[in-house]
Coordinates of N, CA and C in Angstrom, one line a residue:
M1 N -200.7 198.4 30.1 CA -199.6 197.7 29.5 C -199.1 196.7 30.6
S2 N -198.9 195.4 30.2 CA -198.5 194.4 31.1 C -197.0 194.7 31.5
L3 N -196.6 194.1 32.7 CA -195.2 194.3 33.1 C -194.3 193.7 32.1
A4 N -194.6 192.6 31.5 CA -193.8 191.9 30.5 C -193.6 192.9 29.3
L5 N -194.6 193.5 28.8 CA -194.5 194.4 27.7 C -193.7 195.6 28.1
R6 N -193.8 196.1 29.3 CA -193.0 197.3 29.8 C -191.6 196.9 29.8
M7 N -191.3 195.7 30.3 CA -189.9 195.3 30.4 C -189.3 195.1 28.9
M8 N -190.1 194.6 28.0 CA -189.6 194.5 26.6 C -189.3 195.9 26.1
E9 N -190.1 196.9 26.5 CA -189.8 198.2 26.0 C -188.6 198.8 26.6
L10 N -188.5 198.7 28.0 CA -187.3 199.2 28.7 C -186.0 198.6 28.3
F11 N -186.0 197.2 28.1 CA -184.8 196.5 27.9 C -184.8 195.9 26.5
S12 N -185.2 196.8 25.5 CA -185.2 196.3 24.1 C -183.8 196.0 23.7
G13 N -183.6 195.1 22.8 CA -182.3 194.7 22.3 C -182.4 193.9 21.0
M14 N -181.5 193.0 20.8 CA -181.5 192.1 19.6 C -182.9 191.4 19.5
A15 N -183.6 191.7 18.5 CA -185.0 191.1 18.4 C -185.0 189.6 18.1
G16 N -184.0 189.2 17.3 CA -184.1 187.8 16.8 C -183.3 186.8 17.6
A17 N -182.7 187.1 18.7 CA -181.9 186.2 19.5 C -181.9 186.6 21.0
H18 N -181.6 185.7 21.8 CA -181.5 185.9 23.3 C -180.6 184.8 23.9
G19 N -180.2 185.1 25.1 CA -179.4 184.1 25.8 C -180.3 183.5 26.9
T20 N -179.9 182.3 27.3 CA -180.6 181.6 28.4 C -179.5 180.8 29.2
Y21 N -179.8 180.4 30.4 CA -178.9 179.6 31.2 C -179.6 178.4 31.6
I22 N -179.1 177.2 31.1 CA -179.8 175.9 31.3 C -179.1 175.3 32.5
L23 N -179.7 175.1 33.6 CA -179.1 174.5 34.8 C -178.9 173.0 34.6
D24 N -177.8 172.5 35.1 CA -177.7 171.0 35.1 C -178.3 170.5 36.4
N25 N -178.3 169.2 36.6 CA -179.0 168.6 37.7 C -178.2 168.5 39.0
S26 N -177.0 169.2 39.0 CA -176.2 169.1 40.2 C -176.8 169.9 41.3
E27 N -176.4 169.6 42.6 CA -176.9 170.3 43.7 C -176.2 171.6 43.8
A28 N -177.0 172.7 44.1 CA -176.4 174.0 44.2 C -175.6 174.1 45.5
I29 N -174.5 174.8 45.4 CA -173.6 175.1 46.6 C -173.9 176.5 47.1
P30 N -174.3 176.7 48.3 CA -174.6 178.0 48.8 C -173.4 179.0 48.6
G31 N -173.7 180.2 48.0 CA -172.7 181.2 47.8 C -172.0 181.0 46.5
E32 N -172.4 180.0 45.7 CA -171.7 179.8 44.4 C -172.8 179.9 43.3
K33 N -172.3 180.2 42.1 CA -173.2 180.2 40.9 C -173.7 178.7 40.7
K34 N -175.0 178.6 40.3 CA -175.5 177.3 40.0 C -174.9 176.8 38.7
K35 N -174.6 175.5 38.7 CA -173.9 175.0 37.5 C -174.9 174.8 36.3
G36 N -174.4 175.1 35.2 CA -175.2 174.9 34.0 C -174.5 175.4 32.8
E37 N -175.2 175.8 31.7 CA -174.6 176.2 30.5 C -175.3 177.4 29.9
G38 N -174.6 178.4 29.5 CA -175.2 179.6 28.9 C -175.3 179.2 27.4
V39 N -176.5 179.6 26.8 CA -176.8 179.2 25.4 C -177.4 180.5 24.8
T40 N -177.0 180.7 23.5 CA -177.7 181.7 22.7 C -178.7 181.0 21.8
K41 N -179.9 181.5 21.9 CA -181.0 180.9 21.1 C -181.3 181.9 20.0
R42 N -181.4 181.5 18.7 CA -181.7 182.3 17.6 C -183.3 182.4 17.5
E43 N -183.9 182.9 18.5 CA -185.3 183.0 18.6 C -185.7 184.4 19.1
P44 N -186.8 184.9 18.7 CA -187.2 186.2 19.2 C -187.5 186.3 20.7
V45 N -187.2 187.5 21.3 CA -187.6 187.7 22.7 C -189.1 188.1 22.6
T46 N -189.9 187.3 23.3 CA -191.4 187.5 23.3 C -191.9 187.9 24.6
E47 N -193.2 188.3 24.6 CA -193.8 188.7 25.9 C -193.9 187.4 26.8
T48 N -194.2 186.3 26.2 CA -194.3 185.0 26.9 C -193.0 184.7 27.6
L49 N -191.8 184.9 26.9 CA -190.5 184.6 27.5 C -190.3 185.6 28.7
W50 N -190.7 186.9 28.5 CA -190.6 187.8 29.6 C -191.4 187.4 30.8
E51 N -192.7 187.0 30.6 CA -193.6 186.5 31.6 C -192.9 185.4 32.4
K52 N -192.4 184.4 31.7 CA -191.7 183.3 32.3 C -190.5 183.7 33.1
H53 N -189.7 184.6 32.6 CA -188.6 185.2 33.2 C -189.0 185.8 34.6
L54 N -190.0 186.7 34.5 CA -190.4 187.4 35.7 C -191.0 186.5 36.7
A55 N -191.5 185.3 36.3 CA -192.1 184.3 37.2 C -191.0 183.4 37.8
G56 N -189.7 183.6 37.3 CA -188.7 182.7 37.8 C -188.6 181.4 37.1
E57 N -189.3 181.2 35.9 CA -189.4 179.9 35.2 C -188.4 179.8 34.1
Y58 N -187.8 180.9 33.7 CA -186.9 180.9 32.5 C -185.8 182.0 32.6
S59 N -184.6 181.6 32.4 CA -183.5 182.6 32.4 C -183.4 183.3 31.1
L60 N -183.8 184.6 31.1 CA -183.8 185.3 29.8 C -182.6 186.3 29.8
G61 N -181.8 186.2 28.9 CA -180.7 187.2 28.7 C -180.9 188.0 27.4
V62 N -181.4 189.2 27.6 CA -181.6 190.1 26.4 C -180.2 190.6 25.9
I63 N -179.9 190.5 24.6 CA -178.7 191.0 24.0 C -178.9 192.5 23.8
P64 N -178.1 193.4 24.5 CA -178.4 194.8 24.5 C -178.2 195.5 23.1
I65 N -177.2 194.9 22.3 CA -176.9 195.6 21.1 C -177.9 195.1 20.0
K66 N -178.6 196.1 19.4 CA -179.6 195.8 18.4 C -179.0 195.5 17.0
A67 N -179.8 195.1 16.1 CA -179.3 194.7 14.8 C -178.7 195.9 14.0
D68 N -179.1 197.2 14.4 CA -178.6 198.4 13.8 C -177.4 198.9 14.5
N69 N -176.8 198.1 15.4 CA -175.6 198.4 16.3 C -175.9 199.6 17.2
T70 N -177.1 199.8 17.6 CA -177.4 200.8 18.7 C -177.7 200.0 20.0
C71 N -177.7 200.8 21.1 CA -177.9 200.2 22.4 C -178.6 201.2 23.2
V72 N -179.6 200.8 24.0 CA -180.3 201.8 24.8 C -180.2 201.5 26.3
W73 N -179.4 200.5 26.7 CA -179.2 200.2 28.1 C -178.0 199.3 28.2
G74 N -177.5 199.2 29.5 CA -176.3 198.4 29.7 C -176.5 197.7 31.1
V75 N -175.6 196.8 31.4 CA -175.7 196.1 32.7 C -174.3 195.6 33.1
I76 N -174.1 195.5 34.4 CA -172.9 194.9 34.9 C -173.3 193.5 35.5
D77 N -172.6 192.5 35.1 CA -172.8 191.2 35.6 C -171.8 190.8 36.6
I78 N -172.2 190.7 37.9 CA -171.3 190.4 39.0 C -171.5 188.9 39.4
D79 N -170.5 188.1 39.1 CA -170.6 186.7 39.4 C -169.8 186.3 40.7
D80 N -169.6 187.3 41.6 CA -169.0 187.1 42.9 C -170.2 187.0 43.9
Y81 N -170.6 185.8 44.3 CA -171.8 185.6 45.1 C -171.6 185.9 46.6
S82 N -170.3 186.3 46.9 CA -170.1 186.6 48.3 C -170.4 188.1 48.6
I83 N -170.6 188.9 47.5 CA -170.9 190.3 47.7 C -172.3 190.5 48.2
D84 N -172.4 191.4 49.2 CA -173.7 191.9 49.7 C -174.3 192.9 48.7
I85 N -175.1 192.5 47.8 CA -175.6 193.3 46.7 C -176.3 194.6 47.3
Q86 N -177.1 194.5 48.3 CA -177.8 195.6 48.9 C -176.8 196.7 49.4
S87 N -175.8 196.3 50.1 CA -174.7 197.2 50.5 C -174.0 197.8 49.4
F88 N -173.7 197.0 48.4 CA -173.0 197.5 47.2 C -173.9 198.5 46.5
A89 N -175.2 198.3 46.3 CA -176.1 199.2 45.6 C -176.2 200.5 46.4
K90 N -176.1 200.5 47.7 CA -176.2 201.8 48.5 C -175.0 202.7 48.3
R91 N -173.9 202.1 47.9 CA -172.7 202.9 47.7 C -172.7 203.6 46.3
M92 N -173.6 203.2 45.4 CA -173.7 203.8 44.1 C -174.3 205.1 44.1

């Protein structure tokens, strides 16, 4: 099984839609979130999208709540880029 298919299995969610983040052309400021726009696309999450996401070519945001209102995973989104993520993870 490919890594993309395994990720689709582990992080299954809303089948017919996903989020993405489209960067604008402004210069990134170190320590800050890159400027852009979050968009919800009414398109299926595919193996190809996962492959592009894993290659760093596409920002894929899987919607964790499925059409039947169930959920098999969750995530915390930390937008404070001054946090040392490795130190934070070791405290968990």
